[in-house]
Tab-separated table of C-alpha atoms in Angstrom:
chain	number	residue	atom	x	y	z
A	1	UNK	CA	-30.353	237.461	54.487
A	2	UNK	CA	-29.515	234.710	52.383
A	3	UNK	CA	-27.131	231.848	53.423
A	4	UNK	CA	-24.250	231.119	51.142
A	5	UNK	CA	-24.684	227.818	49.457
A	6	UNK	CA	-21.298	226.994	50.072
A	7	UNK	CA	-21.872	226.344	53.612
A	8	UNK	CA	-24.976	224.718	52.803
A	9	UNK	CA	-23.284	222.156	50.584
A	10	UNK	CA	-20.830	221.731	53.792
A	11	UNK	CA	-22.638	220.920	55.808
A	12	UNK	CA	-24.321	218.709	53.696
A	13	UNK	CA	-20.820	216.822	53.053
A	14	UNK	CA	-20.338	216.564	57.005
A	15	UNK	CA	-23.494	214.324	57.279
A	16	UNK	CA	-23.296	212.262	54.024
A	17	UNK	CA	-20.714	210.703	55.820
A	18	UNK	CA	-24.079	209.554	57.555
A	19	UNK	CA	-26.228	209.082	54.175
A	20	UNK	CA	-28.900	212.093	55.023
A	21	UNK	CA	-30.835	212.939	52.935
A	22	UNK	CA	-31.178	217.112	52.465
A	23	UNK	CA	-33.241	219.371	50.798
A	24	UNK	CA	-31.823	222.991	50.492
A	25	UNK	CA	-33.875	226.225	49.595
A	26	UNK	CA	-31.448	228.208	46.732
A	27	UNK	CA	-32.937	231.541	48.612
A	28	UNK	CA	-32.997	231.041	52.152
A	29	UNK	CA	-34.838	233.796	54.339
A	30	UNK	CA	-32.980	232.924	57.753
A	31	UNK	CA	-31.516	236.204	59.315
A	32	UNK	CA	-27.822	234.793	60.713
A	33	UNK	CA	-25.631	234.335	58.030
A	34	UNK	CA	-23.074	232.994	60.001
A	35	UNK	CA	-25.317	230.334	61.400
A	36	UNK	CA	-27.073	227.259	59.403
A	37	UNK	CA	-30.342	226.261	60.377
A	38	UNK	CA	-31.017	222.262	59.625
A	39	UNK	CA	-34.332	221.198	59.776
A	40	UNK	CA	-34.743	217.313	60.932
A	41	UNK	CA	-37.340	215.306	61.194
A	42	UNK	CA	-37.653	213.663	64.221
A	43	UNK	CA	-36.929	209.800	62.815
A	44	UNK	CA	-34.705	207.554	64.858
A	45	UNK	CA	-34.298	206.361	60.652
A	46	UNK	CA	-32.580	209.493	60.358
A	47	UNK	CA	-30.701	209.845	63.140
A	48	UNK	CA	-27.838	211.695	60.961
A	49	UNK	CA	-28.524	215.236	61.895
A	50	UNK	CA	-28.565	214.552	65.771
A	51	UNK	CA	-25.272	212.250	66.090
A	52	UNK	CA	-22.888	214.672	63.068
A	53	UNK	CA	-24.349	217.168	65.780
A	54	UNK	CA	-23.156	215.554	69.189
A	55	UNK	CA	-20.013	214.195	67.647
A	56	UNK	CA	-18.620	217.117	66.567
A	57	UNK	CA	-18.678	216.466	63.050
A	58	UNK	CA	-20.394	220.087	61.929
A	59	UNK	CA	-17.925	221.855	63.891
A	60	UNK	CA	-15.075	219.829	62.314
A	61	UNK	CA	-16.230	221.143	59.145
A	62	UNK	CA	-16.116	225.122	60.772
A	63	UNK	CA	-20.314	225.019	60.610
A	64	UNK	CA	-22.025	226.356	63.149
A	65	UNK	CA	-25.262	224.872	62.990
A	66	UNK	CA	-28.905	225.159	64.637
A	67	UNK	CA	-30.864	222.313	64.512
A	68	UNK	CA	-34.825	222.731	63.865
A	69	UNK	CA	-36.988	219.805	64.757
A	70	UNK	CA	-39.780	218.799	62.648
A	71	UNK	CA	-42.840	216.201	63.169
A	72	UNK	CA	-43.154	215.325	59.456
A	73	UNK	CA	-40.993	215.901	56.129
A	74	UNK	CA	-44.223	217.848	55.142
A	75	UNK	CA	-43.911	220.486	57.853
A	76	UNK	CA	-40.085	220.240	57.029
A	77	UNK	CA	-40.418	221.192	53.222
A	78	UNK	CA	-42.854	223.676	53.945
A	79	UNK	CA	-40.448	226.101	56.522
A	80	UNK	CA	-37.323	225.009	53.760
A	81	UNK	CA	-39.644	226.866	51.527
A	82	UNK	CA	-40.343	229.508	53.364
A	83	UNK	CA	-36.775	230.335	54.391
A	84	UNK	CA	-37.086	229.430	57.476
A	85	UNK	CA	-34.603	226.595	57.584
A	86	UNK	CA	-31.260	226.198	55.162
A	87	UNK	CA	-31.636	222.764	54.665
A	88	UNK	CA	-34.147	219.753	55.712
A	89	UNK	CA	-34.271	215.959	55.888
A	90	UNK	CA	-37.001	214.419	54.073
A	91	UNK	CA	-38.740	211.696	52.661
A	92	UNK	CA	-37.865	210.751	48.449
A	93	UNK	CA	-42.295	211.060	48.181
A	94	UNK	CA	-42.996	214.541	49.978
A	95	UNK	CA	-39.243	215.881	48.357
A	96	UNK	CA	-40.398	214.881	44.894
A	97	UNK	CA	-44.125	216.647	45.258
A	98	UNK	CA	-42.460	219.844	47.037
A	99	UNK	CA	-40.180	219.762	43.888
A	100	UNK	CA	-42.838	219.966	41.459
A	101	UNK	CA	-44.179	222.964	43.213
A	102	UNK	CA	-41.291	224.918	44.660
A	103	UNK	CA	-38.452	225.607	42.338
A	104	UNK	CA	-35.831	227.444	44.326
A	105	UNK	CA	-35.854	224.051	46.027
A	106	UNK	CA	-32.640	221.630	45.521
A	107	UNK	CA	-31.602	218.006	46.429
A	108	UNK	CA	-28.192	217.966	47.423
A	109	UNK	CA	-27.576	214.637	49.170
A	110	UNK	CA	-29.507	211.295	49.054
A	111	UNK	CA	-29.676	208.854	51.389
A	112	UNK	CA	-32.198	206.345	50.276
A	113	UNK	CA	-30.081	203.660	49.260
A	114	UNK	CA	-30.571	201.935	52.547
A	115	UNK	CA	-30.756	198.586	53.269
A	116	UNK	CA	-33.960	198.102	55.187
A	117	UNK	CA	-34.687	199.370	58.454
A	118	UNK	CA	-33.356	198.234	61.473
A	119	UNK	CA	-34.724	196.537	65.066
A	120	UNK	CA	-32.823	198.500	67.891
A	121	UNK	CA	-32.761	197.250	71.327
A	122	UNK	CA	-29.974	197.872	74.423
A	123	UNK	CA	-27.389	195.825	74.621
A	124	UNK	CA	-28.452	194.275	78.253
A	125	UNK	CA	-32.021	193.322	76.862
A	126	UNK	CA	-30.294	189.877	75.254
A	127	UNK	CA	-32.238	190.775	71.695
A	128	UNK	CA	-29.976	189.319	68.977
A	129	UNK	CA	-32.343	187.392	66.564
A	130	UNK	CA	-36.321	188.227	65.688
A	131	UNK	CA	-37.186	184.873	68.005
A	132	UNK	CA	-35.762	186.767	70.921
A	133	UNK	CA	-38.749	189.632	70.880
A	134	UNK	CA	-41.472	187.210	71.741
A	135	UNK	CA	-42.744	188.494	74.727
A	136	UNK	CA	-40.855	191.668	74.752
A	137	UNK	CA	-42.410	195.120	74.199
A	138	UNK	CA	-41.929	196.772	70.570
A	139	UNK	CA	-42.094	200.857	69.885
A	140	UNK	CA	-43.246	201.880	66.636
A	141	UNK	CA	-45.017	204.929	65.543
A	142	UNK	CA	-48.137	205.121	66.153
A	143	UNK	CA	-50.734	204.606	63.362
A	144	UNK	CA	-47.794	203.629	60.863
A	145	UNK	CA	-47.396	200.872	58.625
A	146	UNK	CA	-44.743	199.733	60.677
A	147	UNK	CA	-46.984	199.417	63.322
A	148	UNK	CA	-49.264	197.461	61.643
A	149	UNK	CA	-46.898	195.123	60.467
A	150	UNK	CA	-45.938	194.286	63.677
A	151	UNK	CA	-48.762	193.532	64.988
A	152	UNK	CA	-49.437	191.182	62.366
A	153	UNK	CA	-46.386	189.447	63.069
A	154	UNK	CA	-47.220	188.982	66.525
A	155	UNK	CA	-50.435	187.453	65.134
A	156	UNK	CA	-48.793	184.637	63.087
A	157	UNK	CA	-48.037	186.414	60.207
A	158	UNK	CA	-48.820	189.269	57.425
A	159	UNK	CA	-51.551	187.801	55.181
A	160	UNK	CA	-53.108	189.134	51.891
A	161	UNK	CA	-56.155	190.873	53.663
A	162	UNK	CA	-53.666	191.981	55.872
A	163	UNK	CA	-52.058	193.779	53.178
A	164	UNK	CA	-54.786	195.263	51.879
A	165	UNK	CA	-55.411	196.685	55.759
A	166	UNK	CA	-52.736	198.496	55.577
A	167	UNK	CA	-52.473	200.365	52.688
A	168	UNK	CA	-56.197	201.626	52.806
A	169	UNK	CA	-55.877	202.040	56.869
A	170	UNK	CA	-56.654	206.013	58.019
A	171	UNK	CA	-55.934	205.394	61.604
A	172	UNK	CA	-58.967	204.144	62.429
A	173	UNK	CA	-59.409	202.606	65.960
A	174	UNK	CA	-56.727	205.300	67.545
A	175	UNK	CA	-57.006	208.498	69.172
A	176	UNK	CA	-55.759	210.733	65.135
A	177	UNK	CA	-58.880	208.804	63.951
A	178	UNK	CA	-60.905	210.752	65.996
A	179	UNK	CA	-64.616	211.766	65.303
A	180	UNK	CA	-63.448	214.658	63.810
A	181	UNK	CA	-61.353	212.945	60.820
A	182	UNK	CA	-62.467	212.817	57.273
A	183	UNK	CA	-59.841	211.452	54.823
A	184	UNK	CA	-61.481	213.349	52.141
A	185	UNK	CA	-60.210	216.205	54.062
A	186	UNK	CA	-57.463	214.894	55.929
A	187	UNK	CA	-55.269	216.690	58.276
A	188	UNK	CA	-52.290	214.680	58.092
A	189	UNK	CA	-50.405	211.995	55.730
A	190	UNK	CA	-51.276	208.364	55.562
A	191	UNK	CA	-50.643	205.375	52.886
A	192	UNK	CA	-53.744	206.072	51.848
A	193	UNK	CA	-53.603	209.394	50.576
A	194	UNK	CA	-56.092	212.044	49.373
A	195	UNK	CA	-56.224	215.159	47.905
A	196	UNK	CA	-56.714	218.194	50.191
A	197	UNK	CA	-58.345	221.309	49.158
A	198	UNK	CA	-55.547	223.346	50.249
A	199	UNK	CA	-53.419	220.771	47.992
A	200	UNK	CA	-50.491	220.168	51.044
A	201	UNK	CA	-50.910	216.275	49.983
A	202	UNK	CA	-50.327	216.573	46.828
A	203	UNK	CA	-52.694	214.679	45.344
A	204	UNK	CA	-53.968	210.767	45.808
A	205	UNK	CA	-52.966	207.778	46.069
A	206	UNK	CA	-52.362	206.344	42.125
A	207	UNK	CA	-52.747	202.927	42.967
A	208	UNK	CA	-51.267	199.814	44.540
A	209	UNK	CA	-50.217	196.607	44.607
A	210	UNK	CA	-49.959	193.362	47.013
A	211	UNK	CA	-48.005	190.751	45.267
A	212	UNK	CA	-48.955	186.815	46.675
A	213	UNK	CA	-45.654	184.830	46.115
A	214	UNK	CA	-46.148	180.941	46.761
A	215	UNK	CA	-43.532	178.694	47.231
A	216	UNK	CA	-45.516	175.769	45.255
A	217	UNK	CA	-45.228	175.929	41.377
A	218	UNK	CA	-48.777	174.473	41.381
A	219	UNK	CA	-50.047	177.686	42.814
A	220	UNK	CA	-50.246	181.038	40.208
A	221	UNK	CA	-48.533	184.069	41.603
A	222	UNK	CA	-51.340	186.521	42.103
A	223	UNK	CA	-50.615	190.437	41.462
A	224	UNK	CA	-53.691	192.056	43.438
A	225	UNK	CA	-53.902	195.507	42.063
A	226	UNK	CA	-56.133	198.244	43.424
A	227	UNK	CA	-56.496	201.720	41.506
A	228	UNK	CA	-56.645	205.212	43.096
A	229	UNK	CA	-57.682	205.528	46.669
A	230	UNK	CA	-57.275	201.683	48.392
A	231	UNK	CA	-60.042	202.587	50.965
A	232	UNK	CA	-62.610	203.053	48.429
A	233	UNK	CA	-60.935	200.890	45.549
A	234	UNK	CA	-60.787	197.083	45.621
A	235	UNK	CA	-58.137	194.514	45.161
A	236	UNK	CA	-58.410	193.011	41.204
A	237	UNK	CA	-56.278	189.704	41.220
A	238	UNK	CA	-54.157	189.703	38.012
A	239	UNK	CA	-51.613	186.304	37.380
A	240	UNK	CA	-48.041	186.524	35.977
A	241	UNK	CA	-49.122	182.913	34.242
A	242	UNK	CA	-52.291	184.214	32.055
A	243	UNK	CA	-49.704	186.116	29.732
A	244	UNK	CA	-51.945	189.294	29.426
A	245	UNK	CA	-54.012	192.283	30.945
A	246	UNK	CA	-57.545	193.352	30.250
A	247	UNK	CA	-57.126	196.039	27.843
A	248	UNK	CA	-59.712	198.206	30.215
A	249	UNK	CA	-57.018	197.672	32.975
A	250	UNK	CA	-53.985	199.106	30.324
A	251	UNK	CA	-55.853	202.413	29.486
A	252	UNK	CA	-55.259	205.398	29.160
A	253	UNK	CA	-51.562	204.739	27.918
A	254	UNK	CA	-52.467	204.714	24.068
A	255	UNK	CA	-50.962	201.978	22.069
A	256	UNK	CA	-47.826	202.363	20.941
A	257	UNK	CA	-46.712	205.533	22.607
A	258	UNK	CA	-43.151	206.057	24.505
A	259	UNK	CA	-43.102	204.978	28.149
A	260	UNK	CA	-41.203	208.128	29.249
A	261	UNK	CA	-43.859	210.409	31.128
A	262	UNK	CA	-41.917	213.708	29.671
A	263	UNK	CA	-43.377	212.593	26.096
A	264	UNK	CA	-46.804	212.939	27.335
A	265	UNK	CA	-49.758	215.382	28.616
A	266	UNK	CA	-51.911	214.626	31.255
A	267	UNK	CA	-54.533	212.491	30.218
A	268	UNK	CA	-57.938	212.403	30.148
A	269	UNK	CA	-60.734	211.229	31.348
A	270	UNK	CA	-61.750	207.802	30.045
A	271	UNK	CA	-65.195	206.025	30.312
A	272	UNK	CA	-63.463	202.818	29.610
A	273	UNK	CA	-60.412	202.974	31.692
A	274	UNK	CA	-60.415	200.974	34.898
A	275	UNK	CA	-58.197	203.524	36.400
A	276	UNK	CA	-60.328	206.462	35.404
A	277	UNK	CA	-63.456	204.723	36.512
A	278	UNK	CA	-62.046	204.264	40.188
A	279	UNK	CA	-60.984	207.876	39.905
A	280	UNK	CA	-64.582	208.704	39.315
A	281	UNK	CA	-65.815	206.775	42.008
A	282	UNK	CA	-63.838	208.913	44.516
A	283	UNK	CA	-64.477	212.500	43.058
A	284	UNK	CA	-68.072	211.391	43.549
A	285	UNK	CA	-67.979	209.802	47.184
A	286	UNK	CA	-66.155	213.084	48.018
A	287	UNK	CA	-68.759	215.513	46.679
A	288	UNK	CA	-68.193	218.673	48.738
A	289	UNK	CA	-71.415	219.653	47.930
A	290	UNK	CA	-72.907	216.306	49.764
A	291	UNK	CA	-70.070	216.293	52.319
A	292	UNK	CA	-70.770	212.799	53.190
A	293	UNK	CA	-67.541	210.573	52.446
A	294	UNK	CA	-67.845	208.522	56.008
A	295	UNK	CA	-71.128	207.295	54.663
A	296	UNK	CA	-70.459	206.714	51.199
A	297	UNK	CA	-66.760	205.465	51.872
A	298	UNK	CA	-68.377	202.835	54.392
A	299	UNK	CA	-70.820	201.753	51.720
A	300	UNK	CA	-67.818	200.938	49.089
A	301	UNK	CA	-65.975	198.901	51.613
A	302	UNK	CA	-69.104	196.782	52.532
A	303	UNK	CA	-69.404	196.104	49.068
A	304	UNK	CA	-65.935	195.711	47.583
A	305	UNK	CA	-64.508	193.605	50.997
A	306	UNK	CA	-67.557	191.203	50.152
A	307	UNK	CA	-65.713	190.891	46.541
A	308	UNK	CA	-61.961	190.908	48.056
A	309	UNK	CA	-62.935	187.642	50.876
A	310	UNK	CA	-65.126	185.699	47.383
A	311	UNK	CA	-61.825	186.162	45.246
A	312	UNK	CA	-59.207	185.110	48.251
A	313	UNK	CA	-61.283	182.107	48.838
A	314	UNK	CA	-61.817	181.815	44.911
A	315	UNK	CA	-58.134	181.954	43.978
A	316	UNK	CA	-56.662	179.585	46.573
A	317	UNK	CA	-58.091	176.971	43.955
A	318	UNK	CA	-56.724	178.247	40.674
A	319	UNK	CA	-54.547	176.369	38.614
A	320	UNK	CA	-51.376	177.905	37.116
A	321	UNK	CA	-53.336	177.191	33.250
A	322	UNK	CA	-52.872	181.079	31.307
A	323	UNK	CA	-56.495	180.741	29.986
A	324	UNK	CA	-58.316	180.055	33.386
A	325	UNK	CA	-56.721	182.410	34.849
A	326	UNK	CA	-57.319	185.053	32.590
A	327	UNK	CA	-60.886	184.223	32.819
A	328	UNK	CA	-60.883	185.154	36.130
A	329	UNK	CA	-59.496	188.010	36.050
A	330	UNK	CA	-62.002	189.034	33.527
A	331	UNK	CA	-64.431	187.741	35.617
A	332	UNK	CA	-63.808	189.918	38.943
A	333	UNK	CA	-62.666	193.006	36.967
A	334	UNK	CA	-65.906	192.972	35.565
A	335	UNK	CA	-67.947	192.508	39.156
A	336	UNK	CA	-65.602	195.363	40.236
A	337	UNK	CA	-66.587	197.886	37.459
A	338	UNK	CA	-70.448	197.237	37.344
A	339	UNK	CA	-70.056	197.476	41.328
A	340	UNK	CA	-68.166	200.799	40.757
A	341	UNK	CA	-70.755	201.891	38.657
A	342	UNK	CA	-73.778	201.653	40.921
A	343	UNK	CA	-71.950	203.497	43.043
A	344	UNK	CA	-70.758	206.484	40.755
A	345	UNK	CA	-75.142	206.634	39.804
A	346	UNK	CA	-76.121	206.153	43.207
A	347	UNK	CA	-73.908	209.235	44.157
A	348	UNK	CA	-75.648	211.557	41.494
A	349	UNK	CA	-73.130	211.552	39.146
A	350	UNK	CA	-72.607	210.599	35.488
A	351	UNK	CA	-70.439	207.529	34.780
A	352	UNK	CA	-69.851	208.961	31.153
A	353	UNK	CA	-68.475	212.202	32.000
A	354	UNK	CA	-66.120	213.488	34.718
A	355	UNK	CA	-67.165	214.893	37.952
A	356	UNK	CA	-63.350	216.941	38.395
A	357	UNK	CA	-63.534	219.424	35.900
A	358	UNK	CA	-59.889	219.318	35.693
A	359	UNK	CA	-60.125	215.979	33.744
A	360	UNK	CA	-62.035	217.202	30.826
A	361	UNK	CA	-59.435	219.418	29.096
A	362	UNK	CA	-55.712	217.723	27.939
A	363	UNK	CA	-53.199	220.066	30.449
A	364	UNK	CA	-49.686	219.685	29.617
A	365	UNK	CA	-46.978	218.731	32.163
């Protein structure tokens, strides 16, 4: 039986007094019509659902509501498709892909214009200022970037290596990294993100950037940008101060063609493109036929972190002049792509043409 949007939308209005952030299914399957099933993920970040809940705010609004808790907004999106909730929190990246893939889905309220997350102690622990966590414990998720942050701030600080850490981390070290994990198959959601068979990811990671901001005007600021996959990608350092990008690094956006993505097809593959070649480079390491991306993932990283710690080291000497700069930029893109290249030949396949078949052919979007 399907539940009126009306009281959807309601009950949507009694939490954005609390900025959540809902997802509603157009055709829910739930049975009670007189009762709205929320779906929240469990998030002290959103906390919404839980406090319009205890504080009476749903009833205040004549909503009787059942509240459905989830572990991630993936699992969320999933029973809102289904019909098995009315209406879920979720995250603006796993909304958007569920979007492109479920059309009787619909945003009704947004609550990402937050200012930053928050530090949240008891009032008798005497925490007031960052100073006063020293020696205190800290709960964070486990395995999460905020985790990892944290630890680097105990450590003296969140460097550039650091950074890069981070985004390509898969949980190694805990107990979801198991012996059992391959991110080429992964089984759950992580910065660095790959494609699943099954497609419940939603693709990869497109690439990412650590930007090195310096305080000294004698120092360039460095924009270290890593196509695809970050755990086997590497970390190209590009300067605001050389004026200009290699035109490998630029591709496949033709020349003179509209920025707005709804003017465009999907593109192809490109030989030349830096992008496409470090989209090669993963198809290959993840060869289901070979099924051996542990191996050939830890093979990339030995080679590419050899590059990353020569280029930190490197570029703590640059001066801010445009032209030396861009020559070393030029310099480790090129060390990058022949390094990229080995690897794509060593893996059996064929630098020149794509190992996806679904890059070969122009698909519209």
């Amino acid at each position: 039986m399907k539940t009126p949007f009306r009281r959807i939308v309601a009950a949507a209005v009694a939490a954005a007094a609390l900025a959540v952030t809902g997802t509603a299914c157009t055709d829910s399957g739930t049975t009670n019509a007189d009762q709205l099933t929320v779906g929240f993920v469990v998030d002290p970040s959103w906390a919404q659902i839980p406090v319009a809940a205890d504080t009476g705010l749903f009833d205040k609004h004549d909503v009787n509501v059942k509240v459905v808790n989830f572990q991630s907004g993936v699992e969320a999106l999933q029973a809102a498709a289904a019909g098995q909730v009315d209406i879920t929190t979720a995250a603006d990246v796993p909304t958007s892909a569920a979007l492109t893939r479920t059309p009787t889905l619909r945003v009704i309220a947004d609550g990402s214009r937050w200012e930053g997350s928050r530090i949240v102690a008891r009032r008798s622990a005497g925490i007031n200022t960052l100073a006063d966590l020293a020696g205190k414990s800290i709960g964070t998720p486990l395995g999460t970037s905020a985790a990892r942050c944290v630890a680097a701030r105990a450590g003296g600080g969140l460097d550039v290596p650091g950074a890069f850490g981070i985004l390509r981390d898969h949980l190694e070290g805990t107990f979801l990294g198991g012996p059992t994990f391959d991110a080429a198959r992964p089984d759950f959601l992580t910065l660095c993100m790959h494609e699943h068979p099954s497609g419940f990811t939603w693709g990869n990671t497109a690439a990412s950037l650590v930007v090195e901001l310096h305080a000294d005007p004698d120092r360039p600021v460095a924009l270290w940008w890593c196509p695809v996959t970050p755990c086997t990608g590497v970390y190209v350092p590009y300067f605001v101060e050389s004026g200009r990008l290699p035109d490998a690094a630029q591709r496949p956006l033709p020349t003179g063609t509209s920025w707005d993505p709804r003017d465009h097809a999907a593109a192809t593959y490109d030989p030349v493109s830096s992008w496409w070649r470090w989209q090669q480079l993963l198809d290959a390491a993840k060869d289901p036929a070979a099924r051996d991306f542990a191996n050939r993932g830890a093979a990339i990283r030995r080679n590419f972190d050899a590059l990353e710690r020569e280029w930190l080291t490197i570029s703590a000497d640059l001066s801010v002049a445009p032209a030396e700069l861009a020559a070393f930029t030029d310099y480790c893109l090129g060390a990058a792509t022949r390094a990229a290249t080995e690897f794509i030949e060593r893996f059996g396949a064929d630098p020149r043409r794509p190992v996806d078949p679904r890059w070969a052919a122009a698909v519209a979007v």
